[in-house]
């Protein structure tokens, strides 16, 4: 996969500018009925986006990802269709960072998200995202308290067996240690700790010391 994302816009850009951009893009998506169109058409639109030049800005891609996918994904009560997965994979192959910011992060933060949403994020981590963005997903998980719903996402990250930056690994180890009492009876937590110790034993020893 190639990532030809436009430069990330400054952190200082406020939520008002994001809202203004969403207001500008919304008539376009409504005109094309992209938020409610068939998943086959969604795949075709995402394929067209791949060939679009110049590339969308980070902010525009984030707004578009939210409007195209967020409601669909949060409404899932069964596994996503192959067409929806194809559209998601196509979009994130070119705009992975805004995709993670506008779609993956809200799913992770959504308290009412069901198992299908978690499974979808795991599938994206395991099959679609490049290592840089797998690490981004882990950093997004670690921005909030761990829960049983989030543990499979961390397991999916570790299953990729990618090298983690020392500071990110330290955050993961600290989160696991601090919340250990909350997972005293959790088999998923035990499996996760075992995986961390297996994959990063030397680093964990240094961190814990």
PDB file of C-alpha atoms in Angstrom:
ATOM      1  CA  UNK A   1       0.000   0.000   0.000  1.00  0.00           C
ATOM      2  CA  UNK A   2       1.086   3.540  -0.628  1.00  0.00           C
ATOM      3  CA  UNK A   3       0.254   6.521   1.533  1.00  0.00           C
ATOM      4  CA  UNK A   4       0.097   9.780  -0.381  1.00  0.00           C
ATOM      5  CA  UNK A   5      -1.532  11.816   2.314  1.00  0.00           C
ATOM      6  CA  UNK A   6      -1.381  15.569   2.226  1.00  0.00           C
ATOM      7  CA  UNK A   7       0.493  17.334   4.995  1.00  0.00           C
ATOM      8  CA  UNK A   8      -1.225  17.136   8.343  1.00  0.00           C
ATOM      9  CA  UNK A   9      -2.805  20.422   9.255  1.00  0.00           C
ATOM     10  CA  UNK A  10      -1.481  22.271  12.326  1.00  0.00           C
ATOM     11  CA  UNK A  11      -2.571  21.058  15.735  1.00  0.00           C
ATOM     12  CA  UNK A  12      -3.790  24.554  16.486  1.00  0.00           C
ATOM     13  CA  UNK A  13      -6.630  24.295  13.986  1.00  0.00           C
ATOM     14  CA  UNK A  14      -9.769  24.555  16.110  1.00  0.00           C
ATOM     15  CA  UNK A  15     -12.944  22.549  16.095  1.00  0.00           C
ATOM     16  CA  UNK A  16     -14.737  25.471  14.470  1.00  0.00           C
ATOM     17  CA  UNK A  17     -12.678  25.120  11.289  1.00  0.00           C
ATOM     18  CA  UNK A  18     -13.432  21.367  11.266  1.00  0.00           C
ATOM     19  CA  UNK A  19     -17.137  22.133  11.624  1.00  0.00           C
ATOM     20  CA  UNK A  20     -16.952  24.684   8.811  1.00  0.00           C
ATOM     21  CA  UNK A  21     -15.243  22.153   6.568  1.00  0.00           C
ATOM     22  CA  UNK A  22     -17.863  19.523   7.406  1.00  0.00           C
ATOM     23  CA  UNK A  23     -20.576  22.038   6.472  1.00  0.00           C
ATOM     24  CA  UNK A  24     -18.873  22.590   3.117  1.00  0.00           C
ATOM     25  CA  UNK A  25     -18.509  18.890   2.322  1.00  0.00           C
ATOM     26  CA  UNK A  26     -21.929  17.809   3.587  1.00  0.00           C
ATOM     27  CA  UNK A  27     -23.925  19.205   0.601  1.00  0.00           C
ATOM     28  CA  UNK A  28     -21.615  17.254  -1.730  1.00  0.00           C
ATOM     29  CA  UNK A  29     -22.132  13.979   0.143  1.00  0.00           C
ATOM     30  CA  UNK A  30     -25.868  14.614   0.440  1.00  0.00           C
ATOM     31  CA  UNK A  31     -26.172  15.365  -3.274  1.00  0.00           C
ATOM     32  CA  UNK A  32     -24.473  12.065  -4.110  1.00  0.00           C
ATOM     33  CA  UNK A  33     -26.310  10.329  -1.234  1.00  0.00           C
ATOM     34  CA  UNK A  34     -22.980   8.895  -0.107  1.00  0.00           C
ATOM     35  CA  UNK A  35     -24.036   8.518   3.509  1.00  0.00           C
ATOM     36  CA  UNK A  36     -26.899   6.216   2.528  1.00  0.00           C
ATOM     37  CA  UNK A  37     -25.888   4.866  -0.885  1.00  0.00           C
ATOM     38  CA  UNK A  38     -25.468   1.168  -1.565  1.00  0.00           C
ATOM     39  CA  UNK A  39     -22.224  -0.389  -0.450  1.00  0.00           C
ATOM     40  CA  UNK A  40     -21.412  -1.305  -4.065  1.00  0.00           C
ATOM     41  CA  UNK A  41     -21.574   2.379  -4.991  1.00  0.00           C
ATOM     42  CA  UNK A  42     -19.483   3.214  -1.938  1.00  0.00           C
ATOM     43  CA  UNK A  43     -16.743   0.905  -3.209  1.00  0.00           C
ATOM     44  CA  UNK A  44     -16.813   2.631  -6.607  1.00  0.00           C
ATOM     45  CA  UNK A  45     -16.629   6.072  -5.005  1.00  0.00           C
ATOM     46  CA  UNK A  46     -13.635   5.080  -2.861  1.00  0.00           C
ATOM     47  CA  UNK A  47     -11.903   3.673  -5.947  1.00  0.00           C
ATOM     48  CA  UNK A  48     -12.457   7.029  -7.634  1.00  0.00           C
ATOM     49  CA  UNK A  49     -10.929   8.767  -4.605  1.00  0.00           C
ATOM     50  CA  UNK A  50      -7.753   6.713  -5.040  1.00  0.00           C
ATOM     51  CA  UNK A  51      -7.265   8.180  -8.510  1.00  0.00           C
ATOM     52  CA  UNK A  52      -8.186  11.729  -7.500  1.00  0.00           C
ATOM     53  CA  UNK A  53      -5.425  14.305  -7.970  1.00  0.00           C
ATOM     54  CA  UNK A  54      -4.422  16.380  -6.121  1.00  0.00           C
ATOM     55  CA  UNK A  55      -4.990  14.411  -2.931  1.00  0.00           C
ATOM     56  CA  UNK A  56      -7.507  15.568  -0.364  1.00  0.00           C
ATOM     57  CA  UNK A  57      -6.161  17.493   2.595  1.00  0.00           C
ATOM     58  CA  UNK A  58      -5.951  15.678   5.918  1.00  0.00           C
ATOM     59  CA  UNK A  59      -8.929  17.644   7.261  1.00  0.00           C
ATOM     60  CA  UNK A  60     -11.081  17.028   4.169  1.00  0.00           C
ATOM     61  CA  UNK A  61     -10.297  13.311   4.191  1.00  0.00           C
ATOM     62  CA  UNK A  62     -11.175  13.102   7.895  1.00  0.00           C
ATOM     63  CA  UNK A  63     -14.545  14.788   7.376  1.00  0.00           C
ATOM     64  CA  UNK A  64     -15.276  12.576   4.382  1.00  0.00           C
ATOM     65  CA  UNK A  65     -14.324   9.397   6.288  1.00  0.00           C
ATOM     66  CA  UNK A  66     -16.688  10.355   9.086  1.00  0.00           C
ATOM     67  CA  UNK A  67     -19.576  11.121   6.756  1.00  0.00           C
ATOM     68  CA  UNK A  68     -19.067   8.039   4.596  1.00  0.00           C
ATOM     69  CA  UNK A  69     -18.489   5.417   7.250  1.00  0.00           C
ATOM     70  CA  UNK A  70     -19.093   6.327  10.878  1.00  0.00           C
ATOM     71  CA  UNK A  71     -22.877   5.939  10.981  1.00  0.00           C
ATOM     72  CA  UNK A  72     -22.697   2.738   8.917  1.00  0.00           C
ATOM     73  CA  UNK A  73     -20.109   1.165  11.182  1.00  0.00           C
ATOM     74  CA  UNK A  74     -21.782   2.171  14.449  1.00  0.00           C
ATOM     75  CA  UNK A  75     -25.060   0.682  13.148  1.00  0.00           C
ATOM     76  CA  UNK A  76     -23.519  -2.737  12.464  1.00  0.00           C
ATOM     77  CA  UNK A  77     -25.320  -5.565  14.230  1.00  0.00           C
ATOM     78  CA  UNK A  78     -23.612  -8.294  12.201  1.00  0.00           C
ATOM     79  CA  UNK A  79     -20.262  -8.675  10.433  1.00  0.00           C
ATOM     80  CA  UNK A  80     -19.659  -6.054   7.709  1.00  0.00           C
ATOM     81  CA  UNK A  81     -20.262  -7.078   4.113  1.00  0.00           C
ATOM     82  CA  UNK A  82     -17.332  -7.646   1.804  1.00  0.00           C
ATOM     83  CA  UNK A  83     -18.313  -4.480  -0.070  1.00  0.00           C
ATOM     84  CA  UNK A  84     -18.147  -2.350   3.081  1.00  0.00           C
ATOM     85  CA  UNK A  85     -14.793  -3.874   4.028  1.00  0.00           C
ATOM     86  CA  UNK A  86     -13.522  -3.249   0.498  1.00  0.00           C
ATOM     87  CA  UNK A  87     -14.571   0.410   0.712  1.00  0.00           C
ATOM     88  CA  UNK A  88     -12.936   0.816   4.132  1.00  0.00           C
ATOM     89  CA  UNK A  89      -9.724  -0.844   2.947  1.00  0.00           C
ATOM     90  CA  UNK A  90      -9.658   1.292  -0.194  1.00  0.00           C
ATOM     91  CA  UNK A  91     -10.115   4.561   1.709  1.00  0.00           C
ATOM     92  CA  UNK A  92      -7.552   3.813   4.398  1.00  0.00           C
ATOM     93  CA  UNK A  93      -4.974   2.661   1.836  1.00  0.00           C
ATOM     94  CA  UNK A  94      -4.552   6.305   0.803  1.00  0.00           C
ATOM     95  CA  UNK A  95      -5.837   8.311   3.775  1.00  0.00           C
ATOM     96  CA  UNK A  96      -4.914   6.112   6.733  1.00  0.00           C
ATOM     97  CA  UNK A  97      -4.144   8.853   9.254  1.00  0.00           C
ATOM     98  CA  UNK A  98      -7.365  10.863   8.826  1.00  0.00           C
ATOM     99  CA  UNK A  99      -9.221   7.538   8.604  1.00  0.00           C
ATOM    100  CA  UNK A 100      -7.892   6.524  12.028  1.00  0.00           C
ATOM    101  CA  UNK A 101      -8.600   9.938  13.525  1.00  0.00           C
ATOM    102  CA  UNK A 102     -12.142  10.300  12.163  1.00  0.00           C
ATOM    103  CA  UNK A 103     -13.379   6.713  12.222  1.00  0.00           C
ATOM    104  CA  UNK A 104     -11.290   4.372  14.374  1.00  0.00           C
ATOM    105  CA  UNK A 105     -10.870   6.754  17.323  1.00  0.00           C
ATOM    106  CA  UNK A 106     -14.617   7.521  17.649  1.00  0.00           C
ATOM    107  CA  UNK A 107     -15.405   3.798  17.503  1.00  0.00           C
ATOM    108  CA  UNK A 108     -12.903   3.124  20.274  1.00  0.00           C
ATOM    109  CA  UNK A 109     -14.384   5.934  22.393  1.00  0.00           C
ATOM    110  CA  UNK A 110     -18.019   4.961  21.786  1.00  0.00           C
ATOM    111  CA  UNK A 111     -19.261   3.357  25.041  1.00  0.00           C
ATOM    112  CA  UNK A 112     -22.245   1.772  23.293  1.00  0.00           C
ATOM    113  CA  UNK A 113     -20.143   0.133  20.588  1.00  0.00           C
ATOM    114  CA  UNK A 114     -20.865  -3.580  20.289  1.00  0.00           C
ATOM    115  CA  UNK A 115     -18.652  -6.534  19.513  1.00  0.00           C
ATOM    116  CA  UNK A 116     -19.087  -6.082  15.751  1.00  0.00           C
ATOM    117  CA  UNK A 117     -17.447  -2.650  15.870  1.00  0.00           C
ATOM    118  CA  UNK A 118     -14.540  -4.024  17.890  1.00  0.00           C
ATOM    119  CA  UNK A 119     -14.134  -6.950  15.497  1.00  0.00           C
ATOM    120  CA  UNK A 120     -14.086  -4.538  12.556  1.00  0.00           C
ATOM    121  CA  UNK A 121     -11.311  -2.452  14.133  1.00  0.00           C
ATOM    122  CA  UNK A 122      -9.359  -5.649  14.794  1.00  0.00           C
ATOM    123  CA  UNK A 123      -9.758  -6.696  11.171  1.00  0.00           C
ATOM    124  CA  UNK A 124      -8.537  -3.304   9.965  1.00  0.00           C
ATOM    125  CA  UNK A 125      -5.498  -3.593  12.250  1.00  0.00           C
ATOM    126  CA  UNK A 126      -4.722  -7.146  11.178  1.00  0.00           C
ATOM    127  CA  UNK A 127      -5.289  -6.829   7.428  1.00  0.00           C
ATOM    128  CA  UNK A 128      -5.464  -3.234   6.194  1.00  0.00           C
ATOM    129  CA  UNK A 129      -3.292  -0.785   8.113  1.00  0.00           C
ATOM    130  CA  UNK A 130       0.421  -0.287   7.610  1.00  0.00           C
ATOM    131  CA  UNK A 131       2.671  -0.564  10.716  1.00  0.00           C
ATOM    132  CA  UNK A 132       2.787   3.206  11.302  1.00  0.00           C
ATOM    133  CA  UNK A 133      -0.992   3.314  11.611  1.00  0.00           C
ATOM    134  CA  UNK A 134      -1.203   0.119  13.637  1.00  0.00           C
ATOM    135  CA  UNK A 135       0.917   1.970  16.194  1.00  0.00           C
ATOM    136  CA  UNK A 136      -1.388   4.974  15.887  1.00  0.00           C
ATOM    137  CA  UNK A 137      -4.386   2.794  16.763  1.00  0.00           C
ATOM    138  CA  UNK A 138      -2.554   1.487  19.826  1.00  0.00           C
ATOM    139  CA  UNK A 139      -1.767   5.034  20.932  1.00  0.00           C
ATOM    140  CA  UNK A 140      -5.466   5.892  20.537  1.00  0.00           C
ATOM    141  CA  UNK A 141      -6.437   2.923  22.710  1.00  0.00           C
ATOM    142  CA  UNK A 142      -3.970   3.991  25.399  1.00  0.00           C
ATOM    143  CA  UNK A 143      -5.490   7.473  25.556  1.00  0.00           C
ATOM    144  CA  UNK A 144      -8.414   5.947  27.472  1.00  0.00           C
ATOM    145  CA  UNK A 145      -8.771   3.421  30.295  1.00  0.00           C
ATOM    146  CA  UNK A 146      -8.476  -0.170  29.132  1.00  0.00           C
ATOM    147  CA  UNK A 147     -11.651  -2.252  29.095  1.00  0.00           C
ATOM    148  CA  UNK A 148     -12.661  -5.746  28.070  1.00  0.00           C
ATOM    149  CA  UNK A 149     -13.944  -4.250  24.816  1.00  0.00           C
ATOM    150  CA  UNK A 150     -10.558  -2.701  24.011  1.00  0.00           C
ATOM    151  CA  UNK A 151      -8.351  -5.662  24.952  1.00  0.00           C
ATOM    152  CA  UNK A 152      -8.962  -7.493  21.615  1.00  0.00           C
ATOM    153  CA  UNK A 153      -7.774  -4.403  19.740  1.00  0.00           C
ATOM    154  CA  UNK A 154      -4.494  -4.412  21.665  1.00  0.00           C
ATOM    155  CA  UNK A 155      -4.199  -8.147  21.010  1.00  0.00           C
ATOM    156  CA  UNK A 156      -4.694  -7.500  17.283  1.00  0.00           C
ATOM    157  CA  UNK A 157      -1.892  -4.920  17.382  1.00  0.00           C
ATOM    158  CA  UNK A 158       0.456  -7.376  19.106  1.00  0.00           C
ATOM    159  CA  UNK A 159      -0.495 -10.098  16.622  1.00  0.00           C
ATOM    160  CA  UNK A 160       1.110  -7.996  13.894  1.00  0.00           C
ATOM    161  CA  UNK A 161       4.420  -8.462  15.783  1.00  0.00           C
ATOM    162  CA  UNK A 162       5.574  -4.992  14.800  1.00  0.00           C
ATOM    163  CA  UNK A 163       8.314  -3.195  16.695  1.00  0.00           C
ATOM    164  CA  UNK A 164       6.844  -0.646  19.095  1.00  0.00           C
ATOM    165  CA  UNK A 165       8.613   2.615  19.967  1.00  0.00           C
ATOM    166  CA  UNK A 166       9.977   2.431  23.537  1.00  0.00           C
ATOM    167  CA  UNK A 167       7.701   5.224  24.740  1.00  0.00           C
ATOM    168  CA  UNK A 168       4.584   3.479  23.344  1.00  0.00           C
ATOM    169  CA  UNK A 169       5.583   0.129  24.808  1.00  0.00           C
ATOM    170  CA  UNK A 170       6.160   1.829  28.163  1.00  0.00           C
ATOM    171  CA  UNK A 171       2.667   3.340  28.053  1.00  0.00           C
ATOM    172  CA  UNK A 172       1.214  -0.088  27.309  1.00  0.00           C
ATOM    173  CA  UNK A 173       3.101  -1.767  30.154  1.00  0.00           C
ATOM    174  CA  UNK A 174       2.143   0.980  32.601  1.00  0.00           C
ATOM    175  CA  UNK A 175      -1.527   0.721  31.595  1.00  0.00           C
ATOM    176  CA  UNK A 176      -1.484  -3.043  32.072  1.00  0.00           C
ATOM    177  CA  UNK A 177       0.179  -2.721  35.481  1.00  0.00           C
ATOM    178  CA  UNK A 178      -2.017   0.082  36.783  1.00  0.00           C
ATOM    179  CA  UNK A 179      -5.258  -1.606  35.768  1.00  0.00           C
ATOM    180  CA  UNK A 180      -4.310  -5.150  36.751  1.00  0.00           C
ATOM    181  CA  UNK A 181      -6.773  -5.173  39.699  1.00  0.00           C
ATOM    182  CA  UNK A 182      -9.618  -4.367  37.284  1.00  0.00           C
ATOM    183  CA  UNK A 183      -8.883  -7.512  35.261  1.00  0.00           C
ATOM    184  CA  UNK A 184      -8.254 -10.003  38.064  1.00  0.00           C
ATOM    185  CA  UNK A 185     -10.664 -12.519  36.514  1.00  0.00           C
ATOM    186  CA  UNK A 186     -10.091 -11.652  32.842  1.00  0.00           C
ATOM    187  CA  UNK A 187      -8.748 -14.369  30.548  1.00  0.00           C
ATOM    188  CA  UNK A 188      -8.232 -11.800  27.768  1.00  0.00           C
ATOM    189  CA  UNK A 189      -6.086  -9.689  30.078  1.00  0.00           C
ATOM    190  CA  UNK A 190      -3.977 -12.728  31.048  1.00  0.00           C
ATOM    191  CA  UNK A 191      -3.466 -13.586  27.374  1.00  0.00           C
ATOM    192  CA  UNK A 192      -2.498  -9.991  26.624  1.00  0.00           C
ATOM    193  CA  UNK A 193       0.087  -9.836  29.405  1.00  0.00           C
ATOM    194  CA  UNK A 194       1.540 -13.152  28.226  1.00  0.00           C
ATOM    195  CA  UNK A 195       1.790 -11.814  24.678  1.00  0.00           C
ATOM    196  CA  UNK A 196       3.560  -8.650  25.834  1.00  0.00           C
ATOM    197  CA  UNK A 197       6.052 -10.649  27.903  1.00  0.00           C
ATOM    198  CA  UNK A 198       6.687 -13.041  25.003  1.00  0.00           C
ATOM    199  CA  UNK A 199       7.155 -10.402  22.318  1.00  0.00           C
ATOM    200  CA  UNK A 200       8.954  -7.701  24.288  1.00  0.00           C
ATOM    201  CA  UNK A 201      10.581  -9.534  27.213  1.00  0.00           C
ATOM    202  CA  UNK A 202      13.868  -7.641  27.202  1.00  0.00           C
ATOM    203  CA  UNK A 203      12.192  -4.270  26.822  1.00  0.00           C
ATOM    204  CA  UNK A 204       9.663  -5.013  29.548  1.00  0.00           C
ATOM    205  CA  UNK A 205      12.469  -5.983  31.922  1.00  0.00           C
ATOM    206  CA  UNK A 206      14.150  -2.616  31.328  1.00  0.00           C
ATOM    207  CA  UNK A 207      10.860  -0.743  31.707  1.00  0.00           C
ATOM    208  CA  UNK A 208       9.895  -2.482  34.928  1.00  0.00           C
ATOM    209  CA  UNK A 209      13.320  -1.914  36.430  1.00  0.00           C
TER     210      UNK A 209
END
